[in-house]
Short mmCIF file of N, CA and C in Angstrom, two decimals:
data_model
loop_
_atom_site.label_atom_id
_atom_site.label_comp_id
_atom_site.label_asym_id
_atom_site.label_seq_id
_atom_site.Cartn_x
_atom_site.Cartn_y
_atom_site.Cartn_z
N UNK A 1 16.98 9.18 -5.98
CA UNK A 1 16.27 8.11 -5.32
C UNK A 1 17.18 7.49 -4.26
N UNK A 2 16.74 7.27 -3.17
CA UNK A 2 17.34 6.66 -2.29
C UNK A 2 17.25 5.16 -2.25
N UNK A 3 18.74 4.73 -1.96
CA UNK A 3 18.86 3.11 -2.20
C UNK A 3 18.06 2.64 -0.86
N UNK A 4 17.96 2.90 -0.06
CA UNK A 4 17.18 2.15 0.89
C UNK A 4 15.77 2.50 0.86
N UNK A 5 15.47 1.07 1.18
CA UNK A 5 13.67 0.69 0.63
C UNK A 5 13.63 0.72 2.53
N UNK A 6 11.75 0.58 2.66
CA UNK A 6 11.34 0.98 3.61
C UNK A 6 9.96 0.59 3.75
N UNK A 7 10.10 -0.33 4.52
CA UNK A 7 8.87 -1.38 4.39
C UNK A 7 7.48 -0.85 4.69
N UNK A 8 6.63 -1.08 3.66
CA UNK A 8 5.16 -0.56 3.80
C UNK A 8 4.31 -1.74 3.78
N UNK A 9 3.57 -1.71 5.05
CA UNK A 9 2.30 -3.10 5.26
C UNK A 9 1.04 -2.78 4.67
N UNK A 10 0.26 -3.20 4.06
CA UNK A 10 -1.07 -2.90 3.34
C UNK A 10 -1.93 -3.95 3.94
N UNK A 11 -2.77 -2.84 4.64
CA UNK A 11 -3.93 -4.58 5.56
C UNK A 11 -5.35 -4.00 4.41
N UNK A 12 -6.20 -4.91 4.14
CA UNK A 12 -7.92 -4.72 3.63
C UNK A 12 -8.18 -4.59 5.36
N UNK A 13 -9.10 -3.72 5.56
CA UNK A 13 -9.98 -2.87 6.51
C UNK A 13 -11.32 -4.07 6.22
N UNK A 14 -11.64 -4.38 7.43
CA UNK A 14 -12.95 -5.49 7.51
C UNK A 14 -12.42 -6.47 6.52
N UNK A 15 -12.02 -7.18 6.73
CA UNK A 15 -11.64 -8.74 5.55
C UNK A 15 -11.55 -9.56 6.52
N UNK A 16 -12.45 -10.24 7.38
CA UNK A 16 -11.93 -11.41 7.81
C UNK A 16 -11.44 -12.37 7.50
N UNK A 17 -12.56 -12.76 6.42
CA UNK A 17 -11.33 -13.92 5.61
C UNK A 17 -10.45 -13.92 4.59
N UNK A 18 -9.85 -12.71 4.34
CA UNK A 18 -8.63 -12.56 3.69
C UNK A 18 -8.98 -12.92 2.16
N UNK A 19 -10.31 -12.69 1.63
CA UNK A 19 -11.04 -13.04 0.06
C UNK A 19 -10.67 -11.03 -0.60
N UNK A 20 -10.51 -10.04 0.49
CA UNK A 20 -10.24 -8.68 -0.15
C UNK A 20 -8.83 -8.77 -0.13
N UNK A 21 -7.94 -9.08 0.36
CA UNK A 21 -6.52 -8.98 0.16
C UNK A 21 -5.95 -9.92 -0.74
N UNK A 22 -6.72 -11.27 -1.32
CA UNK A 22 -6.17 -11.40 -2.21
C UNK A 22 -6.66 -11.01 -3.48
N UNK A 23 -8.03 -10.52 -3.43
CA UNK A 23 -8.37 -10.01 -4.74
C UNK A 23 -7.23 -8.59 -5.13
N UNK A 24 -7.44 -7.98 -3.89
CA UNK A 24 -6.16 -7.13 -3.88
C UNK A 24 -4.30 -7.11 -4.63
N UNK A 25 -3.76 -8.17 -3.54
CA UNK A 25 -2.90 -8.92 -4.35
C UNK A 25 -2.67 -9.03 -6.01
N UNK A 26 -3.72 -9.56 -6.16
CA UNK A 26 -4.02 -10.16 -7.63
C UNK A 26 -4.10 -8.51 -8.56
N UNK A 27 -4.67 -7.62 -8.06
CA UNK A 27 -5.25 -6.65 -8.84
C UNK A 27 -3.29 -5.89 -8.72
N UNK A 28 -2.95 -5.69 -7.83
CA UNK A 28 -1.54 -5.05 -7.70
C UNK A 28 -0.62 -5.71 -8.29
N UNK A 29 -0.46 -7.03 -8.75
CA UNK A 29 0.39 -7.91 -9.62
C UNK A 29 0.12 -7.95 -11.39
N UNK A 30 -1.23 -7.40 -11.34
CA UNK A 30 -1.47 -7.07 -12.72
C UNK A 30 -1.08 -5.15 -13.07
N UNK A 31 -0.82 -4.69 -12.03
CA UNK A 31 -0.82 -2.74 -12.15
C UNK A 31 0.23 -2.68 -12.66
N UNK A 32 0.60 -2.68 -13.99
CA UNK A 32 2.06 -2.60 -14.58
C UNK A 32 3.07 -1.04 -13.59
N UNK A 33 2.20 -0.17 -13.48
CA UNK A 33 3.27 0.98 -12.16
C UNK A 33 3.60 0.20 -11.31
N UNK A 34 2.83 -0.55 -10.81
CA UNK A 34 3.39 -1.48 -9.42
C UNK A 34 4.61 -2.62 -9.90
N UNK A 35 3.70 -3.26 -10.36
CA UNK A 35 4.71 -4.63 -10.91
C UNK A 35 5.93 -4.37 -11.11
N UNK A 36 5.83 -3.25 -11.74
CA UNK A 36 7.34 -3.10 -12.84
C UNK A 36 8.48 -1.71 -12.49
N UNK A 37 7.98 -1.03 -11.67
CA UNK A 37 8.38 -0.40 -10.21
C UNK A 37 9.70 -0.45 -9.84
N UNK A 38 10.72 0.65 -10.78
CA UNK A 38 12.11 0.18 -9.42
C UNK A 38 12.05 0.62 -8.40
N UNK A 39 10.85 1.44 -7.79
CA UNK A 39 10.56 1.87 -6.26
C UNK A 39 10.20 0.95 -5.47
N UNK A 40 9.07 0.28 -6.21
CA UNK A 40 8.47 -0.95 -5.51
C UNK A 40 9.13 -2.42 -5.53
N UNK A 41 9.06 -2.95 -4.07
CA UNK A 41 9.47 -4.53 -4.63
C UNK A 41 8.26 -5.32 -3.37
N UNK A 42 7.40 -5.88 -4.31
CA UNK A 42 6.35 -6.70 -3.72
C UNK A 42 6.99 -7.83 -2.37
N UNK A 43 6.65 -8.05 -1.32
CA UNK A 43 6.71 -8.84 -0.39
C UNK A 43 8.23 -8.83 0.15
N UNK A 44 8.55 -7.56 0.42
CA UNK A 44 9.84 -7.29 1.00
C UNK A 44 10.78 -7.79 2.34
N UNK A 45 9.36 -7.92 3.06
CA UNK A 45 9.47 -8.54 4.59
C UNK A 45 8.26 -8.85 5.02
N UNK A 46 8.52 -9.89 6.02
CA UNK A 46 7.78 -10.66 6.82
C UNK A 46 6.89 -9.71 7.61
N UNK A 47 5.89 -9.74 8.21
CA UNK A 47 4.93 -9.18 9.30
C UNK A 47 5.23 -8.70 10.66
N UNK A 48 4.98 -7.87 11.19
CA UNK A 48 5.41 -7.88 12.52
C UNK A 48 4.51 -9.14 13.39
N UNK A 49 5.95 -10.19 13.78
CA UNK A 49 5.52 -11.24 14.65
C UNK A 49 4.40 -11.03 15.97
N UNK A 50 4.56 -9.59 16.46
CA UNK A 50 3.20 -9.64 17.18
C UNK A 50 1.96 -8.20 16.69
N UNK A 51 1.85 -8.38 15.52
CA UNK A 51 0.67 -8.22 15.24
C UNK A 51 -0.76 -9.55 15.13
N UNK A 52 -1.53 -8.87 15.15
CA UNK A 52 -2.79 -9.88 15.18
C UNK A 52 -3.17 -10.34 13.88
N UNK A 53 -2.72 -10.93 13.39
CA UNK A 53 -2.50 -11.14 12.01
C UNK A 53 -3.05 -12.68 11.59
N UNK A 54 -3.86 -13.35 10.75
CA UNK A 54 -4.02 -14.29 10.02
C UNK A 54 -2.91 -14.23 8.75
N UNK A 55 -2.26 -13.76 8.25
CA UNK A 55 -1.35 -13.66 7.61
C UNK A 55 -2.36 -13.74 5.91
N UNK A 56 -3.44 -13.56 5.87
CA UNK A 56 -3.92 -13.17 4.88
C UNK A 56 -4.03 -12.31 4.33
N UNK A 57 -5.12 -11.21 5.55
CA UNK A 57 -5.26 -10.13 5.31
C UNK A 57 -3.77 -8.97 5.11
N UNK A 58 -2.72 -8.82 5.02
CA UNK A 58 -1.78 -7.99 4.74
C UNK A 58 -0.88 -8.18 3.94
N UNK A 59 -0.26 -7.28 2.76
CA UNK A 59 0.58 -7.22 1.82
C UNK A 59 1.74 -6.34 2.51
N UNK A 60 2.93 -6.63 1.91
CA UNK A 60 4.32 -6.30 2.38
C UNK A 60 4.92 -5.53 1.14
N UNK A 61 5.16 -4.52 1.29
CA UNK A 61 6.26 -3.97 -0.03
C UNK A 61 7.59 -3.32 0.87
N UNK A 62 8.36 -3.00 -0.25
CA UNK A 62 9.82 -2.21 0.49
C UNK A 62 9.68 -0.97 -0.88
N UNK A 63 9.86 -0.13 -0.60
CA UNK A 63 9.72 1.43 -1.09
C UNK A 63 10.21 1.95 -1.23
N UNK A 64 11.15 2.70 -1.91
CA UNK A 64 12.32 3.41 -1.83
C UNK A 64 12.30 4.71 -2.48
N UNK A 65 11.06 5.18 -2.81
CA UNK A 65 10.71 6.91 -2.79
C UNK A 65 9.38 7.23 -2.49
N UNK A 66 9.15 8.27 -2.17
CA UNK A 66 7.94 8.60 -2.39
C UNK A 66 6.84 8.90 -3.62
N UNK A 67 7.69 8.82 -4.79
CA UNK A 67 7.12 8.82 -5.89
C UNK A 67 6.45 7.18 -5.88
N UNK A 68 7.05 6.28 -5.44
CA UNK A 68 7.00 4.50 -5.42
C UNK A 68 5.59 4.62 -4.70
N UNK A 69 5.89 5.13 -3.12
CA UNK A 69 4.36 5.06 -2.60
C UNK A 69 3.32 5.44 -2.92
N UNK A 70 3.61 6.46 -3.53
CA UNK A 70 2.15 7.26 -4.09
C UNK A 70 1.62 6.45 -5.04
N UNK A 71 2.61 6.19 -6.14
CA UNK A 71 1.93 4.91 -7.05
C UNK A 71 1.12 4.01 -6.73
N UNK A 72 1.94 3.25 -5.50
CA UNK A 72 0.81 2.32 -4.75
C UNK A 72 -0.27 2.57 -4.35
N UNK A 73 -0.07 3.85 -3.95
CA UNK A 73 -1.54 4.46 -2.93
C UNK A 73 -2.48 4.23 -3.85
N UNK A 74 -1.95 4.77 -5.16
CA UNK A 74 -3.01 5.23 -6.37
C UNK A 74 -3.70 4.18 -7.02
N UNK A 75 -2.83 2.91 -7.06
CA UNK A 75 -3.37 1.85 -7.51
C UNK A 75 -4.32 0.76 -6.31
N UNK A 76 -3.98 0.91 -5.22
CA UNK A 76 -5.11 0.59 -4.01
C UNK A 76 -6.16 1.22 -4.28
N UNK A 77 -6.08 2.45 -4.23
CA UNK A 77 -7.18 3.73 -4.19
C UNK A 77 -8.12 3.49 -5.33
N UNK A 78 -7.52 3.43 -6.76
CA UNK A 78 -8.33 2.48 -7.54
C UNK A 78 -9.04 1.35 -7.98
N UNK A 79 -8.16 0.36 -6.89
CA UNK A 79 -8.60 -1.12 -7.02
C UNK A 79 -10.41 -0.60 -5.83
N UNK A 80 -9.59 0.68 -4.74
CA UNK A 80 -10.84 0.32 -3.77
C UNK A 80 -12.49 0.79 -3.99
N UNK A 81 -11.91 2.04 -5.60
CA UNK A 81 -13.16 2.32 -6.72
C UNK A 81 -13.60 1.34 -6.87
N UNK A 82 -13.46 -0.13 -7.20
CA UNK A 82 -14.05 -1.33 -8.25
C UNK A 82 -14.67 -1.97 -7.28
N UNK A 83 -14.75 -1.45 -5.84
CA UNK A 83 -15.25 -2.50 -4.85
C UNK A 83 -16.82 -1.85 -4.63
N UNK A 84 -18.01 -2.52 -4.36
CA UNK A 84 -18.93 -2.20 -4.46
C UNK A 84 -19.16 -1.88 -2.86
N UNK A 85 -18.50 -2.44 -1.91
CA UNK A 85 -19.23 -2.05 -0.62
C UNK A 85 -17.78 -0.85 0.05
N UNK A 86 -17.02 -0.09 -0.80
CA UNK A 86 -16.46 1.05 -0.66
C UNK A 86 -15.24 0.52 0.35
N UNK A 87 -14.37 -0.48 -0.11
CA UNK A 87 -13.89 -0.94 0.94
C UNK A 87 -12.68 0.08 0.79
N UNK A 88 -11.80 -0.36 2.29
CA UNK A 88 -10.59 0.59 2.62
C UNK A 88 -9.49 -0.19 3.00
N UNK A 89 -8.16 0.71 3.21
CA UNK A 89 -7.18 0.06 3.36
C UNK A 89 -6.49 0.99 3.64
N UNK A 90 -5.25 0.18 4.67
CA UNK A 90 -4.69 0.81 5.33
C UNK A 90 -3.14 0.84 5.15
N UNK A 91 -2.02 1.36 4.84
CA UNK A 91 -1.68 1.75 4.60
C UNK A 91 -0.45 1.92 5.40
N UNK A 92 0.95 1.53 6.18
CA UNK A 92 1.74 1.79 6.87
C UNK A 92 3.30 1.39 6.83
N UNK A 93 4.06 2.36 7.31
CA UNK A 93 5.53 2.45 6.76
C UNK A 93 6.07 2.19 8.56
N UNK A 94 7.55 1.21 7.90
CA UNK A 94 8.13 1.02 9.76
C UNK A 94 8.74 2.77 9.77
N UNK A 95 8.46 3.98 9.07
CA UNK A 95 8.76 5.32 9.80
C UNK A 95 7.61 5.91 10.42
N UNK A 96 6.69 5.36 10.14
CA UNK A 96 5.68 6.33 10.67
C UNK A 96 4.34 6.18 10.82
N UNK A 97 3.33 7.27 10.88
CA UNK A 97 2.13 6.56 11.17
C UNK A 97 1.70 5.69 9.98
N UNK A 98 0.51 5.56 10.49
CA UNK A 98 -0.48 4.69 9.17
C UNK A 98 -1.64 5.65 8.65
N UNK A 99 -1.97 5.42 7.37
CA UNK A 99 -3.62 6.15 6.61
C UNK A 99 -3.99 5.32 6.32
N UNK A 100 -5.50 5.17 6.17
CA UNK A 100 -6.23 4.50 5.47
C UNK A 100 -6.69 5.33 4.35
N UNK A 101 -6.56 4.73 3.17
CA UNK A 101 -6.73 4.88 1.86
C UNK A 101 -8.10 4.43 0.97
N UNK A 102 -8.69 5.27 0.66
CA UNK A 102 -9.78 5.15 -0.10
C UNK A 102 -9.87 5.32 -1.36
N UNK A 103 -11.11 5.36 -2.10
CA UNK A 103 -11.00 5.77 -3.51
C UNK A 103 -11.12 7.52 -3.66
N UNK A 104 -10.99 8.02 -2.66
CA UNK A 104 -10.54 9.35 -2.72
C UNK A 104 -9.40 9.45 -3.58
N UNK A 105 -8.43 8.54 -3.08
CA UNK A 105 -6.64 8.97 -3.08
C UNK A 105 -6.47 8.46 -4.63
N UNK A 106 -7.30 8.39 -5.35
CA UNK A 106 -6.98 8.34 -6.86
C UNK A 106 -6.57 9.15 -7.59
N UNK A 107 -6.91 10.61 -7.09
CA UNK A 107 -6.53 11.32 -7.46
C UNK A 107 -4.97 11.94 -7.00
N UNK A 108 -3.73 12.35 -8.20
CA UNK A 108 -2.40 11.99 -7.46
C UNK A 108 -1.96 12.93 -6.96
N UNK A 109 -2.46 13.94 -6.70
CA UNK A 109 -2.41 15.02 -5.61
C UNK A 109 -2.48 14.51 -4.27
N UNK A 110 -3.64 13.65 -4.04
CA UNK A 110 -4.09 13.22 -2.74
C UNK A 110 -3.12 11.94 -2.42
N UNK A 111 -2.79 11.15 -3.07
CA UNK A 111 -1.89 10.24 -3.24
C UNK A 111 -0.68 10.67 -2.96
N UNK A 112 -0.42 11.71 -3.46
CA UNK A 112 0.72 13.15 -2.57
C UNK A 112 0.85 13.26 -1.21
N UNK A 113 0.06 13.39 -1.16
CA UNK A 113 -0.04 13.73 0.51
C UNK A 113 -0.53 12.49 1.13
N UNK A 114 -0.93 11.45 0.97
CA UNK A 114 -1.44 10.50 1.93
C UNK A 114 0.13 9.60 1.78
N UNK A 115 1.34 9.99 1.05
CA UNK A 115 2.24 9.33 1.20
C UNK A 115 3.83 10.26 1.39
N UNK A 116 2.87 11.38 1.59
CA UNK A 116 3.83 11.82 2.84
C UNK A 116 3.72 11.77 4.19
N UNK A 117 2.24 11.58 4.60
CA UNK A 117 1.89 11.59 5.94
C UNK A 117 2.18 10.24 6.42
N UNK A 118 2.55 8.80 5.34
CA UNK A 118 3.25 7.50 5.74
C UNK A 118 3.98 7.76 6.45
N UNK A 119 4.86 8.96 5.53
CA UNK A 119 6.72 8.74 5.10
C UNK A 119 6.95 10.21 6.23
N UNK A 120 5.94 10.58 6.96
CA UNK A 120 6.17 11.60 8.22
C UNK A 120 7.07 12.92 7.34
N UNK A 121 7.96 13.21 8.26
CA UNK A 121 8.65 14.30 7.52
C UNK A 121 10.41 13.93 6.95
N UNK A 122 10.25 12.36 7.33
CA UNK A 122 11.45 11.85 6.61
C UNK A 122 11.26 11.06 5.34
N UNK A 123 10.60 11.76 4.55
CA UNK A 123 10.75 11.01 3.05
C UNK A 123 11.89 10.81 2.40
N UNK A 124 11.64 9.58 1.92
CA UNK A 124 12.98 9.31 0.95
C UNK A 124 13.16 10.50 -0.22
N UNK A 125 14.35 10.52 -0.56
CA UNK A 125 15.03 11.53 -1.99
C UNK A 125 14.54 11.06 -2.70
N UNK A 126 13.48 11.92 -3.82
CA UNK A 126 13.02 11.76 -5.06
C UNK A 126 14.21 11.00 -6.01
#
């Protein structure tokens, strides 16, 4: 595992008023993989100052494998099963692009790959 973490932003897709990111929040503080996570550490860093941001809609983690992200993916991906109007989320690392994440990525194959395509072709050491 690599000691350096690597900040991943999590926005809710359509949330204007920031009522899906904290149900969100709330649902990822109860995911004992997440919570309890030496990959994961909840609210790692601040936002990028010029994004368009209400500072509601987006969650902050720091990451430090790819085994860490996928977890996350998996537990978004599930929280985004429990939502009745199929909501999404997006998903982005300061290496690389962004995915949006659905209740597809529950499955941890797909959660595989939607957190390598974060983590580009520089993933952290298992």
């Amino acid at each position: 595992m690599s000691d350096q973490q690597h900040l991943i932003s999590v926005s809710v897709i359509a949330d204007p008023d920031g009522e899906q990111a904290r149900s969100l929040r709330r649902w990822l503080q109860r995911d004992n993989k997440v919570d309890t996570s030496p990959d994961i550490t909840p609210g790692a860093a601040d936002p990028d100052p010029e994004a368009m941001s209400s500072g509601l809609d987006w969650l902050n983690f720091g990451v430090s494998s790819a085994i860490g992200l996928s977890s996350l993916i998996v537990s978004i991906a599930t929280w985004c099963s429990t939502r009745a109007s199929g909501q999404r989320v997006r998903v982005s690392s300061d290496r690389g692009p962004s995915v949006d994440v659905s209740r597809a990525e529950t499955a941890p194959e797909r959660a595989d790959e939607r957190a390598a395509e974060v983590f580009g072709d520089r993933a952290p050491e298992e």
